[in-house]
Short mmCIF file of C-alpha atoms in Angstrom, two decimals:
data_model
loop_
_atom_site.label_atom_id
_atom_site.label_comp_id
_atom_site.label_asym_id
_atom_site.label_seq_id
_atom_site.Cartn_x
_atom_site.Cartn_y
_atom_site.Cartn_z
CA MET A 136 23.87 11.35 -1.10
CA ALA A 137 22.71 7.88 -2.21
CA ALA A 138 22.19 9.04 -5.80
CA ALA A 139 25.68 10.58 -5.82
CA LEU A 140 27.23 7.38 -4.48
CA ALA A 141 25.40 5.35 -7.11
CA ARG A 142 26.59 7.65 -9.92
CA ALA A 143 30.13 7.26 -8.61
CA GLY A 144 29.81 3.49 -8.84
CA MET A 145 29.92 2.98 -5.09
CA MET A 146 28.18 0.02 -3.44
CA PRO A 147 27.07 -1.56 -6.76
CA ASN A 148 25.79 -4.72 -5.07
CA ALA A 149 23.17 -2.73 -3.16
CA ARG A 150 21.03 -2.52 -6.31
CA GLY A 151 20.57 -6.29 -6.39
CA HIS A 152 18.70 -7.77 -9.34
CA GLY A 153 15.78 -5.37 -9.20
CA ALA A 154 13.04 -3.83 -7.11
CA ILE A 155 9.32 -3.87 -6.46
CA PHE A 156 7.76 -0.42 -6.13
CA THR A 157 4.63 0.28 -4.14
CA LEU A 158 2.04 3.02 -4.56
CA HIS A 159 -1.33 3.82 -3.01
CA HIS A 160 -3.10 6.92 -4.33
CA VAL A 161 -2.16 8.18 -7.79
CA ARG A 162 -4.02 11.41 -8.48
CA PRO A 163 -3.51 15.15 -9.00
CA LYS A 164 -2.54 17.12 -5.92
CA GLN A 165 -5.43 17.41 -3.50
CA SER A 166 -6.44 20.41 -1.44
CA ARG A 167 -7.99 19.07 1.75
CA PRO A 168 -8.18 20.32 5.35
CA LEU A 169 -5.91 17.52 6.60
CA GLN A 170 -3.59 15.20 4.67
CA PRO A 171 -1.83 12.97 7.22
CA SER A 172 -1.18 10.29 4.60
CA GLY A 173 0.40 12.58 2.03
CA HIS A 174 3.37 10.24 1.79
CA LEU A 175 1.02 7.67 0.23
CA GLU A 176 0.00 9.93 -2.66
CA VAL A 177 1.86 10.67 -5.89
CA THR A 178 0.77 12.56 -8.97
CA PRO A 179 0.38 10.92 -12.39
CA ASP A 180 3.14 13.19 -13.69
CA PHE A 181 5.57 11.93 -11.06
CA LEU A 182 4.67 8.32 -11.81
CA GLY A 183 5.53 8.96 -15.44
CA GLU A 184 8.80 10.63 -14.46
CA ALA A 185 9.69 7.68 -12.21
CA ILE A 186 9.11 5.24 -15.06
CA GLU A 187 11.18 7.39 -17.44
CA ARG A 188 14.05 7.60 -14.94
CA LEU A 189 14.10 3.84 -14.36
CA SER A 190 13.91 3.20 -18.10
CA ALA A 191 16.85 5.55 -18.69
CA GLU A 192 18.81 3.62 -16.08
CA GLY A 193 18.25 0.37 -17.95
CA TYR A 194 15.43 -1.24 -15.97
CA GLU A 195 13.13 -3.79 -17.57
CA PHE A 196 9.52 -3.55 -16.39
CA ILE A 197 8.01 -6.93 -15.58
CA PRO A 198 4.80 -8.27 -14.00
CA LEU A 199 5.10 -9.05 -10.29
CA SER A 200 4.35 -12.71 -11.04
CA ASP A 201 7.58 -12.90 -13.10
CA VAL A 202 9.80 -11.93 -10.16
CA PRO A 203 10.49 -15.52 -8.98
CA ALA A 204 11.82 -16.52 -12.42
CA ARG A 205 14.00 -13.41 -12.64
CA LEU A 206 15.48 -14.04 -9.21
CA ALA A 207 16.14 -17.70 -10.06
CA ALA A 208 17.87 -16.82 -13.34
CA PRO A 209 19.04 -13.21 -13.04
CA THR A 210 20.29 -11.20 -15.99
CA LYS A 211 22.58 -8.19 -16.09
CA GLN A 212 19.57 -5.97 -16.73
CA PRO A 213 17.81 -4.95 -13.49
CA PHE A 214 14.04 -5.28 -13.32
CA ALA A 215 11.26 -3.23 -11.77
CA ALA A 216 7.73 -4.32 -10.86
CA PHE A 217 4.99 -1.85 -9.92
CA THR A 218 2.26 -2.51 -7.36
CA LEU A 219 -0.61 -0.46 -5.91
CA ASP A 220 -2.34 -1.23 -2.61
CA ASP A 221 -6.00 -1.12 -1.56
CA GLY A 222 -7.81 -0.80 -4.91
CA TYR A 223 -8.33 2.96 -5.04
CA ARG A 224 -10.44 4.18 -7.94
CA ASN A 225 -7.74 6.66 -8.90
CA ASN A 226 -5.50 3.70 -9.77
CA ALA A 227 -7.77 3.07 -12.76
CA GLU A 228 -8.49 6.72 -13.50
CA TYR A 229 -4.96 8.11 -13.29
CA ALA A 230 -2.35 5.36 -12.86
CA LEU A 231 -3.55 2.95 -15.54
CA PRO A 232 -3.23 5.51 -18.38
CA VAL A 233 0.36 6.24 -17.30
CA PHE A 234 1.28 2.55 -17.22
CA ALA A 235 -0.43 2.07 -20.58
CA ARG A 236 1.47 4.99 -22.13
CA TYR A 237 4.80 3.37 -21.24
CA GLY A 238 3.74 -0.27 -21.60
CA VAL A 239 4.47 -1.03 -17.94
CA PRO A 240 2.71 -3.98 -16.23
CA PHE A 241 1.25 -3.42 -12.77
CA THR A 242 -0.57 -5.25 -9.96
CA ILE A 243 -3.40 -3.80 -7.88
CA PHE A 244 -3.84 -5.44 -4.49
CA VAL A 245 -7.53 -5.65 -3.65
CA THR A 246 -9.07 -5.61 -0.18
CA ARG A 247 -12.30 -7.57 -0.53
CA GLY A 248 -14.06 -5.72 2.27
CA PHE A 249 -13.42 -2.38 0.58
CA ALA A 250 -14.71 -3.59 -2.80
CA GLU A 251 -17.82 -5.06 -1.15
CA ARG A 252 -18.36 -1.91 0.97
CA THR A 253 -18.35 -3.89 4.22
CA HIS A 254 -15.19 -2.40 5.73
CA SER A 255 -13.97 1.14 6.21
CA LEU A 256 -10.60 2.70 5.53
CA TRP A 257 -10.06 3.92 9.06
CA TRP A 258 -7.15 6.23 8.18
CA GLU A 259 -9.29 8.03 5.60
CA THR A 260 -12.18 8.22 8.07
CA VAL A 261 -9.97 9.73 10.77
CA ALA A 262 -8.45 12.24 8.34
CA GLU A 263 -11.94 13.36 7.27
CA LEU A 264 -13.11 13.65 10.88
CA LEU A 265 -10.11 15.56 12.20
CA GLY A 266 -9.96 17.78 9.14
CA ARG A 267 -13.48 19.15 9.66
CA GLU A 268 -13.77 19.32 13.47
CA ARG A 269 -12.26 21.65 16.07
CA GLU A 270 -12.72 19.17 18.93
CA VAL A 271 -13.62 15.52 19.39
CA THR A 272 -14.03 13.34 22.46
CA PHE A 273 -12.81 9.74 22.44
CA ASP A 274 -11.86 7.06 24.95
CA PHE A 275 -8.50 5.56 24.00
CA GLY A 276 -8.69 3.17 26.93
CA GLY A 277 -8.09 5.42 29.93
CA GLY A 278 -11.32 7.39 30.00
CA SER A 279 -12.70 10.06 27.68
CA ASP A 280 -10.20 12.49 26.23
CA ILE A 281 -11.14 15.81 24.66
CA LEU A 282 -8.88 16.41 21.66
CA ASP A 283 -8.20 20.03 20.76
CA LEU A 284 -8.11 20.27 16.95
CA THR A 285 -7.72 24.03 16.59
CA SER A 286 -4.38 23.84 14.77
CA GLU A 287 -2.90 21.64 12.07
CA ALA A 288 -0.20 20.42 14.46
CA ARG A 289 -2.83 19.31 16.97
CA LYS A 290 -4.78 17.56 14.24
CA PHE A 291 -1.66 15.64 13.21
CA ASP A 292 -0.98 14.73 16.86
CA ALA A 293 -4.54 13.46 17.16
CA PHE A 294 -4.17 11.41 13.98
CA ASP A 295 -1.07 9.78 15.48
CA ARG A 296 -3.02 8.90 18.61
CA PHE A 297 -5.77 7.24 16.59
CA SER A 298 -3.20 5.38 14.52
CA SER A 299 -1.50 4.03 17.62
CA TYR A 300 -4.85 3.06 19.08
CA VAL A 301 -5.90 1.07 16.01
CA LEU A 302 -2.55 -0.68 15.71
CA GLU A 303 -2.14 -1.51 19.40
CA VAL A 304 -5.55 -2.79 20.53
CA GLU A 305 -7.78 -5.42 18.90
CA GLU A 306 -8.05 -3.95 15.42
CA SER A 307 -11.62 -4.73 14.40
CA THR A 308 -12.92 -3.38 17.72
CA ALA A 309 -10.81 -0.24 17.40
CA VAL A 310 -11.99 0.42 13.85
CA SER A 311 -15.60 -0.14 14.86
CA ARG A 312 -15.26 2.47 17.61
CA VAL A 313 -13.57 4.94 15.26
CA ASP A 314 -16.40 4.43 12.76
CA ALA A 315 -18.97 5.04 15.49
CA LEU A 316 -17.25 8.31 16.43
CA ALA A 317 -17.25 9.40 12.80
CA ARG A 318 -20.96 8.65 12.40
CA LYS A 319 -21.66 10.68 15.54
CA HIS A 320 -20.11 13.63 13.71
CA GLY A 321 -22.14 13.06 10.55
CA ILE A 322 -19.53 11.09 8.58
CA ASP A 323 -20.41 7.80 6.90
CA PRO A 324 -17.23 5.65 6.85
CA LEU A 325 -18.60 3.22 4.24
CA LYS A 326 -19.46 6.11 1.93
CA ILE A 327 -15.80 7.11 2.10
CA THR A 328 -14.93 3.53 1.13
CA ALA A 329 -17.37 3.69 -1.79
CA ASP A 330 -16.10 7.10 -2.88
CA LEU A 331 -12.44 6.08 -2.89
CA THR A 332 -12.21 2.41 -3.88
CA MET A 333 -13.31 0.35 -6.86
CA ASN A 334 -16.25 -2.01 -6.62
CA ALA A 335 -16.38 -5.49 -8.13
CA GLU A 336 -17.47 -4.35 -11.58
CA GLU A 337 -14.77 -1.68 -11.77
CA LEU A 338 -12.12 -4.17 -10.70
CA ARG A 339 -13.32 -6.65 -13.30
CA SER A 340 -12.95 -3.96 -15.97
CA VAL A 341 -9.39 -3.18 -14.86
CA ALA A 342 -8.45 -6.86 -14.70
CA VAL A 343 -9.07 -7.38 -18.42
CA HIS A 344 -6.43 -4.80 -19.35
CA PRO A 345 -3.39 -6.66 -20.76
CA LEU A 346 -0.98 -4.85 -18.43
CA ALA A 347 -3.05 -5.27 -15.26
CA SER A 348 -3.17 -7.99 -12.62
CA LEU A 349 -5.18 -8.20 -9.41
CA GLY A 350 -3.55 -9.49 -6.25
CA ALA A 351 -5.04 -10.33 -2.85
CA HIS A 352 -4.91 -7.91 0.07
CA THR A 353 -7.04 -9.82 2.62
CA VAL A 354 -10.70 -9.26 3.46
CA SER A 355 -10.61 -6.72 6.28
CA HIS A 356 -7.17 -5.10 5.91
CA ARG A 357 -6.16 -6.14 9.42
CA ALA A 358 -2.52 -6.78 10.33
CA VAL A 359 -2.25 -10.54 9.87
CA ALA A 360 0.52 -10.97 12.46
CA ARG A 361 -1.92 -9.87 15.15
CA LEU A 362 -4.49 -12.50 14.17
CA SER A 363 -4.60 -16.18 15.06
CA ALA A 364 -3.08 -18.49 12.46
CA GLU A 365 -6.58 -19.66 11.55
CA ASP A 366 -7.87 -16.13 11.05
CA ALA A 367 -4.79 -15.03 9.12
CA ARG A 368 -5.17 -18.00 6.77
CA ALA A 369 -8.88 -17.24 6.28
CA GLU A 370 -8.17 -13.58 5.50
CA MET A 371 -5.65 -14.51 2.82
CA LYS A 372 -7.56 -17.42 1.30
CA GLN A 373 -10.99 -15.76 1.23
CA SER A 374 -9.48 -12.71 -0.45
CA SER A 375 -7.94 -14.95 -3.10
CA ASP A 376 -11.15 -16.95 -3.54
CA TRP A 377 -13.12 -13.74 -4.11
CA ILE A 378 -10.75 -12.45 -6.80
CA GLU A 379 -10.86 -15.83 -8.56
CA ALA A 380 -14.67 -15.74 -8.57
CA LEU A 381 -14.55 -12.16 -9.86
CA THR A 382 -12.08 -12.62 -12.71
CA GLY A 383 -11.88 -16.36 -13.36
CA GLU A 384 -8.19 -16.32 -12.46
CA ARG A 385 -6.70 -17.21 -9.10
CA PRO A 386 -4.28 -14.50 -7.99
CA GLN A 387 -0.67 -15.56 -7.69
CA THR A 388 0.29 -12.61 -5.50
CA ILE A 389 -0.68 -11.04 -2.18
CA ALA A 390 0.34 -7.93 -0.24
CA TYR A 391 0.15 -8.03 3.55
CA PRO A 392 -1.83 -5.09 5.00
CA TYR A 393 0.52 -2.45 6.45
CA GLY A 394 3.38 -4.84 5.68
CA SER A 395 5.68 -3.70 8.50
CA ARG A 396 7.65 -6.03 10.76
CA ALA A 397 4.94 -5.63 13.40
CA ALA A 398 2.14 -6.37 10.92
CA VAL A 399 3.42 -9.56 9.27
CA SER A 400 5.50 -12.42 10.66
CA GLU A 401 7.45 -15.48 9.55
CA ARG A 402 4.33 -17.51 10.35
CA ASP A 403 2.40 -15.49 7.80
CA TYR A 404 5.05 -15.96 5.12
CA ALA A 405 4.62 -19.71 5.61
CA ILE A 406 0.81 -19.48 5.47
CA ALA A 407 0.93 -17.52 2.21
CA LYS A 408 3.20 -20.18 0.71
CA GLU A 409 0.90 -22.99 1.91
CA ILE A 410 -2.13 -21.29 0.34
CA GLY A 411 -0.31 -21.22 -2.98
CA PHE A 412 0.84 -17.65 -3.52
CA SER A 413 3.99 -17.51 -5.63
CA VAL A 414 4.83 -13.98 -4.43
CA ALA A 415 3.89 -12.10 -1.27
CA VAL A 416 5.11 -8.60 -0.51
CA THR A 417 5.68 -6.50 2.57
CA THR A 418 6.31 -2.76 2.87
CA GLN A 419 9.71 -3.34 4.43
CA PRO A 420 12.15 -1.41 2.24
CA GLY A 421 14.83 -3.02 0.14
CA THR A 422 15.95 -4.25 -3.26
CA LEU A 423 15.87 -7.87 -4.40
CA CYS A 424 18.95 -10.07 -4.38
CA ALA A 425 19.61 -13.82 -4.69
CA LYS A 426 18.68 -14.60 -1.08
CA TYR A 427 15.01 -13.88 -1.85
CA VAL A 428 14.77 -16.92 -4.13
CA ASN A 429 14.02 -18.84 -0.94
CA ARG A 430 11.86 -16.11 0.59
CA LEU A 431 9.34 -15.33 -2.13
CA THR A 432 6.46 -14.81 0.29
CA GLY A 433 8.34 -12.15 2.25
CA LEU A 434 9.66 -9.74 -0.37
CA PRO A 435 10.53 -6.09 0.33
CA ARG A 436 9.15 -3.16 -1.64
CA ILE A 437 10.24 0.42 -2.23
CA SER A 438 7.59 3.05 -1.56
CA LEU A 439 7.42 6.03 -3.90
CA ASN A 440 6.93 8.72 -1.28
CA GLY A 441 4.59 11.61 -1.96
CA TYR A 442 6.85 13.99 -0.05
CA TYR A 443 9.78 13.31 -2.40
CA GLN A 444 8.35 13.50 -5.90
CA GLN A 445 11.58 14.06 -7.82
CA PRO A 446 13.17 11.57 -10.25
CA ARG A 447 16.51 11.76 -8.44
CA TYR A 448 14.89 10.20 -5.38
CA VAL A 449 13.71 7.28 -7.51
CA SER A 450 17.32 6.74 -8.62
CA ALA A 451 18.54 6.91 -5.05
CA LEU A 452 16.00 4.39 -3.80
CA ALA A 453 16.51 2.00 -6.72
CA SER A 454 20.24 1.99 -6.02
CA GLY A 455 19.51 0.22 -2.71
CA ILE A 456 22.15 2.34 -1.01
CA PRO A 457 19.75 4.05 1.46
CA PHE A 458 18.67 0.65 2.77
CA VAL A 459 22.25 -0.59 3.20
CA ILE A 460 23.17 2.61 5.03
CA GLY A 461 20.01 2.32 7.13
CA ARG A 462 20.93 -1.19 8.21
#
């Protein structure tokens, strides 16, 4: 419906001046026992189709760091900036060649703890655990629960329970307990981190590409809104310090982990500005209009959803109409 409204010229102001797109995994379709985060995966072919569709609709592709200038002095031509979260190795293996083919700049947001192999990707750990087991026992806070994993639906329900647990209790403690459960079942969470994400040397190699930029994504990938102001500031600053030491350039941009309204607050927007970031992005959906000139450390992004890998959906999202209707 949104694409049809846009083609009909309805709600033209919803498009704003442009949009920031967010990706996570970019890789060929995977065949795995459980894929609860399938919405965070797109194929290289779809990424290329998305770029072609936006180009056909007149978008100019710009680095994320150029967004403030474009919002301050907008042109008639809309802009698009591409970002990728977490520093997955497939970003270099599959996404970079697509961006290079079309000459599209992009920013990879790096979680220091993943690159240094000191922190796990709990959602990947849980998916691996639930995908291979038929039953697990875990205490979510009310005593031990035995989780029946004998069907895909039950596995997805269990994944939702673990997700709620991590995002509702003290996060580092929750992740530590999830990791301990995984190890009990023969899974090494830090090996998953090493298998999926780039290390320092790989990131350094990507950073020298003329189209690539590295942005900060904290140290531990915890929701900053749930941390003290001191800890939130340390997570952001230490992530930035590490990237500067790695590449010789201080990152101008940061993405807040998770990026939802519950995961990042007005306090955190102010901290990011104080630290010196020129742009900070959330995962709250929307296009960019003039009001964001004064809110550059709290910008929305549009997620390219793995469940909707058709160019028409890119057009619909870029129109901004779904977000206006949603509000």
